[in-house]
Structure formats: structure tokens, C-alpha cells
mmCIF file of C-alpha atoms in Angstrom:
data_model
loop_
_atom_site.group_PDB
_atom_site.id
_atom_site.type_symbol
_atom_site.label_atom_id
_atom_site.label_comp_id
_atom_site.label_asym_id
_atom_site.label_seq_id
_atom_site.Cartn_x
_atom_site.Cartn_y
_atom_site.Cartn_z
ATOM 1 C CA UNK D 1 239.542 2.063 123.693
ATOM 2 C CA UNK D 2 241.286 3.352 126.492
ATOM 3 C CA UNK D 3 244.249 1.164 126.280
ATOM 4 C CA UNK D 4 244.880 2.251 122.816
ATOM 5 C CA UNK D 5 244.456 5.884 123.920
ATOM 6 C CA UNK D 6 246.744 5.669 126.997
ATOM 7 C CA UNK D 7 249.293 3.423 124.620
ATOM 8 C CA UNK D 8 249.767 6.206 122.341
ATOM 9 C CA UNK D 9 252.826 8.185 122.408
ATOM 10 C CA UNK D 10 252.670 11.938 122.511
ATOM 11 C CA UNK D 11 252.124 13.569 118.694
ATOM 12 C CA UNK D 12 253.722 16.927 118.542
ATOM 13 C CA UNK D 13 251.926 17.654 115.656
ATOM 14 C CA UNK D 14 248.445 16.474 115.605
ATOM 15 C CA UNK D 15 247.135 18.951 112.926
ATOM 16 C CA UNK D 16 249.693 17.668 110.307
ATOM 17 C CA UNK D 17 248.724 14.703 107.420
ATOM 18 C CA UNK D 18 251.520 12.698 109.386
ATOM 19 C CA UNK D 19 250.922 13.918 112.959
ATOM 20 C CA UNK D 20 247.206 12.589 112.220
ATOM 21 C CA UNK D 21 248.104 9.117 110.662
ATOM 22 C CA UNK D 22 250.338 8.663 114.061
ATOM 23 C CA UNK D 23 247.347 9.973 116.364
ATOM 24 C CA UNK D 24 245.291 7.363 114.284
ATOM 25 C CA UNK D 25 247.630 4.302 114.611
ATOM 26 C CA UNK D 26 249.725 3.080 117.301
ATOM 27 C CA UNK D 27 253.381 2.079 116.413
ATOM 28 C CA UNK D 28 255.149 -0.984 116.943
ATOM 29 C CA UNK D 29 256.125 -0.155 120.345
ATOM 30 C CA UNK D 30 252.436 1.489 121.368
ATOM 31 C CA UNK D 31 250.903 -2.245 120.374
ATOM 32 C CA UNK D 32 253.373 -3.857 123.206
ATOM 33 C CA UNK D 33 252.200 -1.228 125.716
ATOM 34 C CA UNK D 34 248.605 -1.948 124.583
ATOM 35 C CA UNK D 35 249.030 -5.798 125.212
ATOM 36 C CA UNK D 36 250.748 -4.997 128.488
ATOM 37 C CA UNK D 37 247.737 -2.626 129.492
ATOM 38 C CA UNK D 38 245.505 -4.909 128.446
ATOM 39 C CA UNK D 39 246.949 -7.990 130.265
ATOM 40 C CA UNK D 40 247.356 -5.994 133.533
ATOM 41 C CA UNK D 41 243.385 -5.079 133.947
ATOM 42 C CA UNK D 42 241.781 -8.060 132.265
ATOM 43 C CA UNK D 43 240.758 -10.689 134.757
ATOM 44 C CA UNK D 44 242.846 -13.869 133.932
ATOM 45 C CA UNK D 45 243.767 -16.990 135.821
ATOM 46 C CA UNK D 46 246.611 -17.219 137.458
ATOM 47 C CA UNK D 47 249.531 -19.532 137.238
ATOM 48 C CA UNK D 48 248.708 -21.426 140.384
ATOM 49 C CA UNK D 49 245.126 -21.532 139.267
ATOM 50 C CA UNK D 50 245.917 -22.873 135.738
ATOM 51 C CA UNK D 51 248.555 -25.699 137.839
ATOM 52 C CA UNK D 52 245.336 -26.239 140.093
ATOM 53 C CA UNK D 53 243.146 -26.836 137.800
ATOM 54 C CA UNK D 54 245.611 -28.996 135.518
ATOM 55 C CA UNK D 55 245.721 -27.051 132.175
ATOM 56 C CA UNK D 56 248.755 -26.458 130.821
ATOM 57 C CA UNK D 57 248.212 -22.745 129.512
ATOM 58 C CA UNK D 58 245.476 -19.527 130.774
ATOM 59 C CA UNK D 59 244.386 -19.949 127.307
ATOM 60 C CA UNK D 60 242.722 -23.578 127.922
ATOM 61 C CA UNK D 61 241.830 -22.804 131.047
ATOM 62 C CA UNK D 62 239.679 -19.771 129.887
ATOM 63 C CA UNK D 63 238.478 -21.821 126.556
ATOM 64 C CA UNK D 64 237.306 -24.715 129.568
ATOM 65 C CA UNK D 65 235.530 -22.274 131.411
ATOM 66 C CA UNK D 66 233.471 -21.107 128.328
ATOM 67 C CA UNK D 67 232.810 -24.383 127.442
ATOM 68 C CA UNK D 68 231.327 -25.052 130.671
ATOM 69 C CA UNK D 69 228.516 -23.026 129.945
ATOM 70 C CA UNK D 70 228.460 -20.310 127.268
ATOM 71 C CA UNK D 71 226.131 -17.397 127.688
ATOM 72 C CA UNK D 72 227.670 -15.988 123.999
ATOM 73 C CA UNK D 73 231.200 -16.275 121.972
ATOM 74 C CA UNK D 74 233.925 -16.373 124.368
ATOM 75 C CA UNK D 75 232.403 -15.289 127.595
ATOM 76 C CA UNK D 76 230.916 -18.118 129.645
ATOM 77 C CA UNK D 77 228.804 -18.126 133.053
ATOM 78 C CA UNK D 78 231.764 -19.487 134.763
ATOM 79 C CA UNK D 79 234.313 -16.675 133.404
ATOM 80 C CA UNK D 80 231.307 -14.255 134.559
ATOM 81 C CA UNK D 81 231.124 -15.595 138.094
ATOM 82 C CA UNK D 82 234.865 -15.535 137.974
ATOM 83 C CA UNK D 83 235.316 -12.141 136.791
ATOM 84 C CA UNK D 84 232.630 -10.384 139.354
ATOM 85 C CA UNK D 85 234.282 -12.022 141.754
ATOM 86 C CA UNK D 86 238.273 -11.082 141.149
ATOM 87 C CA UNK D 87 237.671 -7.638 139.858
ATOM 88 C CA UNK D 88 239.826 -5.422 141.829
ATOM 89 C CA UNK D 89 239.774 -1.664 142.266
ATOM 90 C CA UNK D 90 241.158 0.543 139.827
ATOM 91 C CA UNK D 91 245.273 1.145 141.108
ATOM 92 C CA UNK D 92 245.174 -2.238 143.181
ATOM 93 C CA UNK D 93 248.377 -4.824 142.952
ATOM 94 C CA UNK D 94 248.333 -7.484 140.106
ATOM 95 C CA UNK D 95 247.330 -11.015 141.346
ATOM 96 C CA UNK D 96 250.416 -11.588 139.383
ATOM 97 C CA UNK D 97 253.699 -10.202 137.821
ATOM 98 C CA UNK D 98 252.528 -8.290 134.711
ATOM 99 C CA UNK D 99 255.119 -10.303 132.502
ATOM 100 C CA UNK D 100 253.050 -13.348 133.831
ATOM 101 C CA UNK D 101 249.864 -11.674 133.026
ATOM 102 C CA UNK D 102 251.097 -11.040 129.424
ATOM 103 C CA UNK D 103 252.091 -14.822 128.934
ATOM 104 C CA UNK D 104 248.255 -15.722 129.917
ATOM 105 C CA UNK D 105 247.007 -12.916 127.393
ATOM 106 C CA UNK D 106 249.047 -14.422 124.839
ATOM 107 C CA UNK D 107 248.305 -18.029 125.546
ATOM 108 C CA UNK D 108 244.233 -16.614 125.137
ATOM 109 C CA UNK D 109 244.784 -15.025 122.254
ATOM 110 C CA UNK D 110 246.748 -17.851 120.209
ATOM 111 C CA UNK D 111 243.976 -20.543 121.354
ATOM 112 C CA UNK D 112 240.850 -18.082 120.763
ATOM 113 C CA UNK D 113 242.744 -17.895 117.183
ATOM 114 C CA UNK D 114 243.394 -21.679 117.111
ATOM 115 C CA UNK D 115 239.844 -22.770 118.251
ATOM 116 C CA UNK D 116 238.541 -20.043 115.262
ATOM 117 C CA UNK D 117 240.672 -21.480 112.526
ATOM 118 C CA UNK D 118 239.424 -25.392 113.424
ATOM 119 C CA UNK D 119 242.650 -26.481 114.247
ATOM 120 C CA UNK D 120 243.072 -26.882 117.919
ATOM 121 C CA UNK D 121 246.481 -28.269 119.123
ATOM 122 C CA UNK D 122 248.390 -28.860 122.525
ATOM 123 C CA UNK D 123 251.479 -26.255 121.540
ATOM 124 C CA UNK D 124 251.138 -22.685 121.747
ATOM 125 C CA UNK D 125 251.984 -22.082 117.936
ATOM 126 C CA UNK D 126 250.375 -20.626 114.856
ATOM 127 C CA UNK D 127 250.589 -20.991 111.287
ATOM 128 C CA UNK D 128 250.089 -18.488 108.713
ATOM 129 C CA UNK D 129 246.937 -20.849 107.802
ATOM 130 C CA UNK D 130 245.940 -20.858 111.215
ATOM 131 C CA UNK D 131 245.316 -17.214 110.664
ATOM 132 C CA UNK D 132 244.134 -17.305 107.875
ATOM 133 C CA UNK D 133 241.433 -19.461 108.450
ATOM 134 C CA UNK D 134 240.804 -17.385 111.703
ATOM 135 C CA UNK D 135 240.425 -14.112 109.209
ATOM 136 C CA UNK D 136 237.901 -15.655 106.997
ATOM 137 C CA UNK D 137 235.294 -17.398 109.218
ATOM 138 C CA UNK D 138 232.552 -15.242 110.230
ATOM 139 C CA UNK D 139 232.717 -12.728 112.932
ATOM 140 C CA UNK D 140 230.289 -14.711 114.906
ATOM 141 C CA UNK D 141 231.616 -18.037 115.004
ATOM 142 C CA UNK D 142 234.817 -16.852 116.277
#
């Protein structure tokens, strides 16, 4: 919530029909911020890690370490152990350049959305059936 709050661009008129459909929604340019927000304070391997551990993308790494042992959905005990153990204070340096951390983000999202749709693939890509299939299944199984 707070990434879509800080993303938002000042409304000069908040009280208007159209100042209140832009304090609702975040434009084109607010969603980039978002993601960039987003990527910079979410725990996610790093690109020597991912090298290290031979995956080719964050996004199988992460999807490895919830199949190691999944407490529920996405998060496993491995990404938990992980996670208590990187989380840095609030203001501290990136473990990585934030266009790096953005790439891994990415790479999460399109294999989250990949492994949703049942159709898991080496390449980073997406099809508009991909995503459509992703839409449809049940919250839950996602």
C-alpha cells in the first residue's frame, strides 16, 4: 500500500470528479515508480547469488526456493529463512543497483505468471494466453 501511496504524483485537486479518479489510480509513469519501489525493499537474490546457485533468472531461483519447502503459495521456509536474514534497515544501501533489482522483480513476476498459467518455459516471455490462463485460475492456486 505504501508503494502505491508514495508512487503517486501530487493531485492539485483532490476534491474534483477527476482530481479523485487520479488520487484513486496511478498513471503510467506512477506504476514504473511503484515497480521500482517495490524492487528496491523486497528481499531478492542477487545476481551473484542467482550465478552461484546456477539459475539463469531471480525468478527461478525464488520459484526453487519455494519449492524446497512451501509453508503457503509463493512463500517457502527457505525464502523465510532468507528474508529474516537479509532484511536491512529502513534507508540502508541496496545489495544491488536498483535497475538490477528491477530485472529480478520482473524475472519473478513473469515466472510466478508462467508457473500460474501451466506453461513453464526457459525464456523470460509471455503470451497473451499465458495471461490469460494466469487471470482465470483460482486465486489460490496461483
Amino acid at each position: 500500500t505504501l508503494c502505491f501511496i508514495w508512487s503517486r504524483m501530487f493531485v492539485g485537486q483532490p476534491d474534483t470528479t477527476k482530481g479523485e479518479v487520479k488520487t484513486r489510480n496511478l498513471s503510467f509513469e506512477d506504476f514504473l515508480e511503484a515497480l521500482v519501489r517495490v524492487a528496491t525493499l523486497k528481499v531478492l537474490p542477487t545476481d551473484e547469488e542467482i550465478t552461484a546457485a546456477n539459475f539463469s533468472d531471480a525468478g527461478e531461483y525464488m520459484m526453487e526456493m519455494a519449492r524446497e519447502g512451501v509453508v503457503s503459495g509463493l512463500l517457502g521456509t527457505l525464502y523465510l529463512e532468507e528474508l529474516m536474514e537479509r532484511t536491512a534497515p529502513w534507508g540502508a544501501p541496496l545489495a544491488q543497483p536498483a535497475d538490477r533489482c528491477v530485472d529480478n522483480l520482473l524475472a519473478l513476476i513473469v515466472r510466478v505468471i508462467q508457473k500460474g498459467s501451466g506453461y513453464e518455459r526457459d525464456e523470460l516471455t509471455l503470451t497473451y494466453k499465458d495471461i490469460e490462463r494466469f487471470m482465470k485460475r483460482p486465486t489460490g492456486s496461483r
